[in-house]
Amino acid sequence: MKIDGSVALVTGANRGIGRHFARQLMDRGAAKVYATARRAELVDLPGAHVLPLDITDPASVAAAAEAAQDVTLLVNNAGISTSQNLLTGDLDKIRLEMDTHYFGTLSVVRAFAPVIARHGGGAVLNVLSVLSWKSYNGANAYAAAKAAQWSLTNGIRLELADDGILVTGLHLSVTDTDMMAGRDIPMNDPADVVRAALDGIEADRLEVVVDSDTAAAKAALSADPGVLRPRPLPATR
């Protein structure tokens, strides 16, 4: 997959990692970059083709796909974090996490995969998370949705292989974006994250693991669950 000359569409391009994706795609020679957001008026990227796109709204997804019939590279970046746990959190917010990361991503892929296939193939990049592979008390709704999105990524990779469409999963830990504003902890630079992701696409990689914390979480998947998750306390009578 070559970015130079491609036609890319980025969801959630109004800020953070999505804005970096759109900017770097243009810098790398993409012939056209559709920068999309739920509120398109917030996208401020000279040279980009701005489209409204709410990935949780089927009509909005269909309209974007109709308007962008030349796409060969799809970047599913749009996301949300509601900071909900599963047992005590607001169920509407928990559903919003799944509607966004899982069903929203699936809706966009279903709309654009036929477009990419008609152009002889291309690529889909899904922005996942270290929390695709581990849980976090205080954000378990996000982790569950990202785990579902990871499984989705693996599934569509199989289904799109015959159409010549590369499907790449991008996994990253804490990154310096608006979602993490105010937290005084070490973070990835979003520009570096996007650079690694685009390098991965051009190398036809199926998975891009950005940082050591994420690599450790992946390695721990084959270990006893107690490595990442506390064991329950003994029952008392």
mmCIF file of C-alpha atoms in Angstrom:
data_model
loop_
_atom_site.group_PDB
_atom_site.id
_atom_site.type_symbol
_atom_site.label_atom_id
_atom_site.label_comp_id
_atom_site.label_asym_id
_atom_site.label_seq_id
_atom_site.Cartn_x
_atom_site.Cartn_y
_atom_site.Cartn_z
ATOM 1 C CA MET A 1 0.000 0.000 0.000
ATOM 2 C CA LYS A 2 1.474 3.329 -1.090
ATOM 3 C CA ILE A 3 0.221 6.529 0.514
ATOM 4 C CA ASP A 4 1.592 8.740 -2.244
ATOM 5 C CA GLY A 5 -1.254 9.170 -4.729
ATOM 6 C CA SER A 6 -3.855 7.468 -2.510
ATOM 7 C CA VAL A 7 -7.231 8.930 -1.584
ATOM 8 C CA ALA A 8 -7.711 8.771 2.181
ATOM 9 C CA LEU A 9 -10.615 9.323 4.530
ATOM 10 C CA VAL A 10 -10.040 9.933 8.240
ATOM 11 C CA THR A 11 -12.811 9.824 10.826
ATOM 12 C CA GLY A 12 -12.584 12.090 13.851
ATOM 13 C CA ALA A 13 -10.163 14.422 12.069
ATOM 14 C CA ASN A 14 -11.073 17.581 13.934
ATOM 15 C CA ARG A 15 -8.521 17.072 16.716
ATOM 16 C CA GLY A 16 -5.938 14.808 18.317
ATOM 17 C CA ILE A 17 -4.653 11.768 16.491
ATOM 18 C CA GLY A 18 -7.197 12.157 13.695
ATOM 19 C CA ARG A 19 -5.966 15.635 12.844
ATOM 20 C CA HIS A 20 -2.393 14.343 12.784
ATOM 21 C CA PHE A 21 -3.457 11.540 10.436
ATOM 22 C CA ALA A 22 -5.032 13.948 7.982
ATOM 23 C CA ARG A 23 -2.063 16.327 8.104
ATOM 24 C CA GLN A 24 0.595 13.623 7.677
ATOM 25 C CA LEU A 25 -1.337 11.914 4.878
ATOM 26 C CA MET A 26 -1.283 15.170 2.942
ATOM 27 C CA ASP A 27 2.411 15.653 3.753
ATOM 28 C CA ARG A 28 3.137 12.135 2.429
ATOM 29 C CA GLY A 29 1.580 12.864 -0.932
ATOM 30 C CA ALA A 30 -1.975 11.566 -0.689
ATOM 31 C CA ALA A 31 -3.830 12.856 -3.734
ATOM 32 C CA LYS A 32 -6.855 13.728 -1.606
ATOM 33 C CA VAL A 33 -7.661 13.549 2.096
ATOM 34 C CA TYR A 34 -11.220 13.611 3.354
ATOM 35 C CA ALA A 35 -11.082 14.994 6.905
ATOM 36 C CA THR A 36 -14.350 14.074 8.578
ATOM 37 C CA ALA A 37 -15.939 14.843 11.914
ATOM 38 C CA ARG A 38 -19.339 14.808 13.534
ATOM 39 C CA ARG A 39 -19.111 18.613 13.588
ATOM 40 C CA ALA A 40 -17.393 19.350 10.293
ATOM 41 C CA GLU A 41 -17.115 23.059 11.108
ATOM 42 C CA LEU A 42 -14.465 22.176 13.697
ATOM 43 C CA VAL A 43 -12.080 20.754 11.079
ATOM 44 C CA ASP A 44 -9.411 23.322 10.283
ATOM 45 C CA LEU A 45 -6.992 21.714 7.846
ATOM 46 C CA PRO A 46 -6.064 23.702 4.747
ATOM 47 C CA GLY A 47 -5.978 21.434 1.714
ATOM 48 C CA ALA A 48 -8.247 18.767 3.188
ATOM 49 C CA HIS A 49 -11.708 17.933 1.844
ATOM 50 C CA VAL A 50 -13.992 18.332 4.841
ATOM 51 C CA LEU A 51 -17.068 16.134 5.236
ATOM 52 C CA PRO A 52 -19.556 15.743 8.084
ATOM 53 C CA LEU A 53 -19.585 12.194 9.440
ATOM 54 C CA ASP A 54 -21.183 10.848 12.578
ATOM 55 C CA ILE A 55 -20.151 7.202 12.599
ATOM 56 C CA THR A 56 -23.049 6.270 14.904
ATOM 57 C CA ASP A 57 -25.619 7.608 12.400
ATOM 58 C CA PRO A 58 -26.245 5.234 9.440
ATOM 59 C CA ALA A 59 -27.616 8.055 7.278
ATOM 60 C CA SER A 60 -24.507 10.148 7.907
ATOM 61 C CA VAL A 61 -22.253 7.201 7.034
ATOM 62 C CA ALA A 62 -24.183 6.527 3.819
ATOM 63 C CA ALA A 63 -23.971 10.197 2.801
ATOM 64 C CA ALA A 64 -20.212 10.295 3.382
ATOM 65 C CA ALA A 65 -19.699 7.115 1.344
ATOM 66 C CA GLU A 66 -21.770 8.567 -1.501
ATOM 67 C CA ALA A 67 -19.708 11.772 -1.437
ATOM 68 C CA ALA A 68 -16.319 10.012 -1.302
ATOM 69 C CA GLN A 69 -16.476 7.376 -4.020
ATOM 70 C CA ASP A 70 -12.729 7.568 -4.716
ATOM 71 C CA VAL A 71 -11.399 6.421 -1.323
ATOM 72 C CA THR A 72 -8.601 3.827 -1.276
ATOM 73 C CA LEU A 73 -7.394 4.269 2.324
ATOM 74 C CA LEU A 74 -9.762 4.407 5.307
ATOM 75 C CA VAL A 75 -8.574 5.464 8.767
ATOM 76 C CA ASN A 76 -11.092 4.624 11.498
ATOM 77 C CA ASN A 77 -9.983 6.968 14.235
ATOM 78 C CA ALA A 78 -13.207 8.415 15.684
ATOM 79 C CA GLY A 79 -13.758 7.405 19.277
ATOM 80 C CA ILE A 80 -15.052 8.386 22.675
ATOM 81 C CA SER A 81 -14.181 7.718 26.311
ATOM 82 C CA THR A 82 -16.927 7.989 28.913
ATOM 83 C CA SER A 83 -14.915 6.756 31.936
ATOM 84 C CA GLN A 84 -17.510 4.163 32.896
ATOM 85 C CA ASN A 85 -17.159 0.870 34.702
ATOM 86 C CA LEU A 86 -19.389 -1.998 33.651
ATOM 87 C CA LEU A 87 -21.238 -2.789 36.889
ATOM 88 C CA THR A 88 -21.772 0.719 38.244
ATOM 89 C CA GLY A 89 -21.571 2.888 35.136
ATOM 90 C CA ASP A 90 -24.341 4.595 33.203
ATOM 91 C CA LEU A 91 -25.696 2.010 30.746
ATOM 92 C CA ASP A 92 -26.437 4.626 28.102
ATOM 93 C CA LYS A 93 -22.800 5.734 28.184
ATOM 94 C CA ILE A 94 -21.609 2.126 28.103
ATOM 95 C CA ARG A 95 -23.777 1.519 25.016
ATOM 96 C CA LEU A 96 -22.392 4.697 23.443
ATOM 97 C CA GLU A 97 -18.867 3.283 23.789
ATOM 98 C CA MET A 98 -19.910 0.108 21.946
ATOM 99 C CA ASP A 99 -22.004 2.006 19.398
ATOM 100 C CA THR A 100 -19.002 4.188 18.600
ATOM 101 C CA HIS A 101 -15.996 1.880 18.660
ATOM 102 C CA TYR A 102 -17.624 -1.345 17.473
ATOM 103 C CA PHE A 103 -20.827 -0.659 15.563
ATOM 104 C CA GLY A 104 -19.665 2.746 14.312
ATOM 105 C CA THR A 105 -16.419 1.329 12.953
ATOM 106 C CA LEU A 106 -18.284 -1.603 11.428
ATOM 107 C CA SER A 107 -20.788 0.723 9.761
ATOM 108 C CA VAL A 108 -18.022 2.793 8.167
ATOM 109 C CA VAL A 109 -16.126 -0.286 6.960
ATOM 110 C CA ARG A 110 -19.284 -1.795 5.454
ATOM 111 C CA ALA A 111 -19.918 1.467 3.585
ATOM 112 C CA PHE A 112 -16.389 2.009 2.291
ATOM 113 C CA ALA A 113 -15.045 -1.505 1.695
ATOM 114 C CA PRO A 114 -16.964 -1.810 -1.622
ATOM 115 C CA VAL A 115 -15.606 1.603 -2.645
ATOM 116 C CA ILE A 116 -12.018 0.557 -1.957
ATOM 117 C CA ALA A 117 -12.545 -2.789 -3.675
ATOM 118 C CA ARG A 118 -13.826 -1.090 -6.844
ATOM 119 C CA HIS A 119 -10.495 0.712 -7.091
ATOM 120 C CA GLY A 120 -8.572 -2.547 -6.989
ATOM 121 C CA GLY A 121 -7.889 -2.641 -3.274
ATOM 122 C CA GLY A 122 -6.241 -0.474 -0.666
ATOM 123 C CA ALA A 123 -6.155 -0.365 3.107
ATOM 124 C CA VAL A 124 -8.183 0.064 6.282
ATOM 125 C CA LEU A 125 -6.506 1.201 9.499
ATOM 126 C CA ASN A 126 -8.378 0.835 12.793
ATOM 127 C CA VAL A 127 -7.130 2.859 15.749
ATOM 128 C CA LEU A 128 -7.308 0.472 18.704
ATOM 129 C CA SER A 129 -5.728 0.677 22.166
ATOM 130 C CA VAL A 130 -3.644 -1.034 24.799
ATOM 131 C CA LEU A 131 -7.051 -1.512 26.452
ATOM 132 C CA SER A 132 -8.003 -3.839 23.625
ATOM 133 C CA TRP A 133 -5.778 -6.275 25.537
ATOM 134 C CA LYS A 134 -6.296 -5.352 29.195
ATOM 135 C CA SER A 135 -8.936 -3.879 31.462
ATOM 136 C CA TYR A 136 -8.687 -0.742 33.570
ATOM 137 C CA ASN A 137 -10.789 0.003 36.616
ATOM 138 C CA GLY A 138 -12.548 3.261 35.807
ATOM 139 C CA ALA A 139 -12.642 2.707 32.054
ATOM 140 C CA ASN A 140 -13.871 -0.845 31.639
ATOM 141 C CA ALA A 141 -16.595 0.204 29.179
ATOM 142 C CA TYR A 142 -13.899 1.659 26.922
ATOM 143 C CA ALA A 143 -11.760 -1.472 27.299
ATOM 144 C CA ALA A 144 -14.676 -3.756 26.421
ATOM 145 C CA ALA A 145 -15.512 -1.694 23.340
ATOM 146 C CA LYS A 146 -11.886 -1.615 22.217
ATOM 147 C CA ALA A 147 -11.579 -5.375 22.704
ATOM 148 C CA ALA A 148 -14.643 -5.798 20.487
ATOM 149 C CA GLN A 149 -13.108 -3.463 17.916
ATOM 150 C CA TRP A 150 -9.928 -5.552 17.927
ATOM 151 C CA SER A 151 -11.949 -8.689 17.221
ATOM 152 C CA LEU A 152 -13.781 -6.809 14.481
ATOM 153 C CA THR A 153 -10.414 -5.845 12.975
ATOM 154 C CA ASN A 154 -9.291 -9.464 12.881
ATOM 155 C CA GLY A 155 -12.596 -10.568 11.366
ATOM 156 C CA ILE A 156 -12.801 -8.024 8.565
ATOM 157 C CA ARG A 157 -9.166 -8.736 7.694
ATOM 158 C CA LEU A 158 -10.223 -12.256 6.723
ATOM 159 C CA GLU A 159 -13.313 -11.062 4.872
ATOM 160 C CA LEU A 160 -11.517 -8.353 2.859
ATOM 161 C CA ALA A 161 -8.384 -10.295 1.925
ATOM 162 C CA ASP A 162 -9.775 -11.470 -1.405
ATOM 163 C CA ASP A 163 -10.551 -7.842 -2.337
ATOM 164 C CA GLY A 164 -6.907 -6.837 -1.942
ATOM 165 C CA ILE A 165 -7.649 -4.694 1.121
ATOM 166 C CA LEU A 166 -5.014 -4.577 3.851
ATOM 167 C CA VAL A 167 -6.490 -4.288 7.368
ATOM 168 C CA THR A 168 -4.116 -2.906 9.994
ATOM 169 C CA GLY A 169 -4.730 -2.563 13.731
ATOM 170 C CA LEU A 170 -2.969 0.271 15.553
ATOM 171 C CA HIS A 171 -2.448 -0.322 19.282
ATOM 172 C CA LEU A 172 -1.209 2.426 21.568
ATOM 173 C CA SER A 173 -1.065 3.375 25.214
ATOM 174 C CA VAL A 174 -1.576 6.822 26.751
ATOM 175 C CA THR A 175 -1.132 9.514 24.106
ATOM 176 C CA ASP A 176 -1.085 13.289 24.441
ATOM 177 C CA THR A 177 -4.515 14.214 23.069
ATOM 178 C CA ASP A 178 -7.540 16.155 24.311
ATOM 179 C CA MET A 179 -8.924 12.908 25.744
ATOM 180 C CA MET A 180 -5.979 12.802 28.184
ATOM 181 C CA ALA A 181 -5.819 16.523 28.956
ATOM 182 C CA GLY A 182 -4.772 17.432 32.486
ATOM 183 C CA ARG A 183 -3.006 14.171 33.286
ATOM 184 C CA ASP A 184 0.610 14.571 34.405
ATOM 185 C CA ILE A 185 1.982 11.242 33.201
ATOM 186 C CA PRO A 186 4.350 10.168 30.424
ATOM 187 C CA MET A 187 2.516 10.047 27.100
ATOM 188 C CA ASN A 188 3.166 9.198 23.477
ATOM 189 C CA ASP A 189 3.536 12.076 21.044
ATOM 190 C CA PRO A 190 0.555 11.770 18.660
ATOM 191 C CA ALA A 191 2.732 12.769 15.703
ATOM 192 C CA ASP A 192 5.027 9.816 16.434
ATOM 193 C CA VAL A 193 2.033 7.476 16.774
ATOM 194 C CA VAL A 194 0.674 8.505 13.380
ATOM 195 C CA ARG A 195 4.091 8.283 11.746
ATOM 196 C CA ALA A 196 4.483 4.706 13.008
ATOM 197 C CA ALA A 197 0.986 3.811 11.815
ATOM 198 C CA LEU A 198 1.527 5.164 8.306
ATOM 199 C CA ASP A 199 4.935 3.507 8.089
ATOM 200 C CA GLY A 200 3.183 0.282 9.051
ATOM 201 C CA ILE A 201 0.601 0.639 6.305
ATOM 202 C CA GLU A 202 3.302 1.209 3.705
ATOM 203 C CA ALA A 203 5.096 -1.898 4.992
ATOM 204 C CA ASP A 204 1.829 -3.898 4.675
ATOM 205 C CA ARG A 205 1.865 -4.679 8.383
ATOM 206 C CA LEU A 206 -1.242 -6.228 9.927
ATOM 207 C CA GLU A 207 -0.545 -4.742 13.334
ATOM 208 C CA VAL A 208 1.357 -1.735 14.648
ATOM 209 C CA VAL A 209 2.252 -1.709 18.350
ATOM 210 C CA VAL A 210 3.475 1.750 19.217
ATOM 211 C CA ASP A 211 5.009 1.608 22.692
ATOM 212 C CA SER A 212 6.532 -0.702 25.292
ATOM 213 C CA ASP A 213 3.484 -0.651 27.602
ATOM 214 C CA THR A 214 1.285 -1.893 24.781
ATOM 215 C CA ALA A 215 3.823 -4.527 23.760
ATOM 216 C CA ALA A 216 3.893 -5.781 27.356
ATOM 217 C CA ALA A 217 0.087 -5.999 27.447
ATOM 218 C CA LYS A 218 0.083 -8.064 24.276
ATOM 219 C CA ALA A 219 2.784 -10.386 25.602
ATOM 220 C CA ALA A 220 0.804 -10.906 28.813
ATOM 221 C CA LEU A 221 -2.195 -12.289 26.917
ATOM 222 C CA SER A 222 -0.578 -15.724 26.917
ATOM 223 C CA ALA A 223 0.213 -15.572 30.640
ATOM 224 C CA ASP A 224 -1.974 -16.345 33.631
ATOM 225 C CA PRO A 225 -4.709 -13.672 33.893
ATOM 226 C CA GLY A 226 -3.354 -12.723 37.300
ATOM 227 C CA VAL A 227 -0.406 -11.044 35.582
ATOM 228 C CA LEU A 228 -2.655 -8.164 34.553
ATOM 229 C CA ARG A 229 -5.769 -8.719 36.659
ATOM 230 C CA PRO A 230 -6.092 -9.148 40.436
ATOM 231 C CA ARG A 231 -7.487 -12.392 41.742
ATOM 232 C CA PRO A 232 -10.728 -12.197 43.752
ATOM 233 C CA LEU A 233 -10.468 -12.183 47.512
ATOM 234 C CA PRO A 234 -11.347 -15.462 49.247
ATOM 235 C CA ALA A 235 -15.027 -15.757 50.120
ATOM 236 C CA THR A 236 -15.907 -15.102 53.754
ATOM 237 C CA ARG A 237 -18.804 -16.474 55.808
#
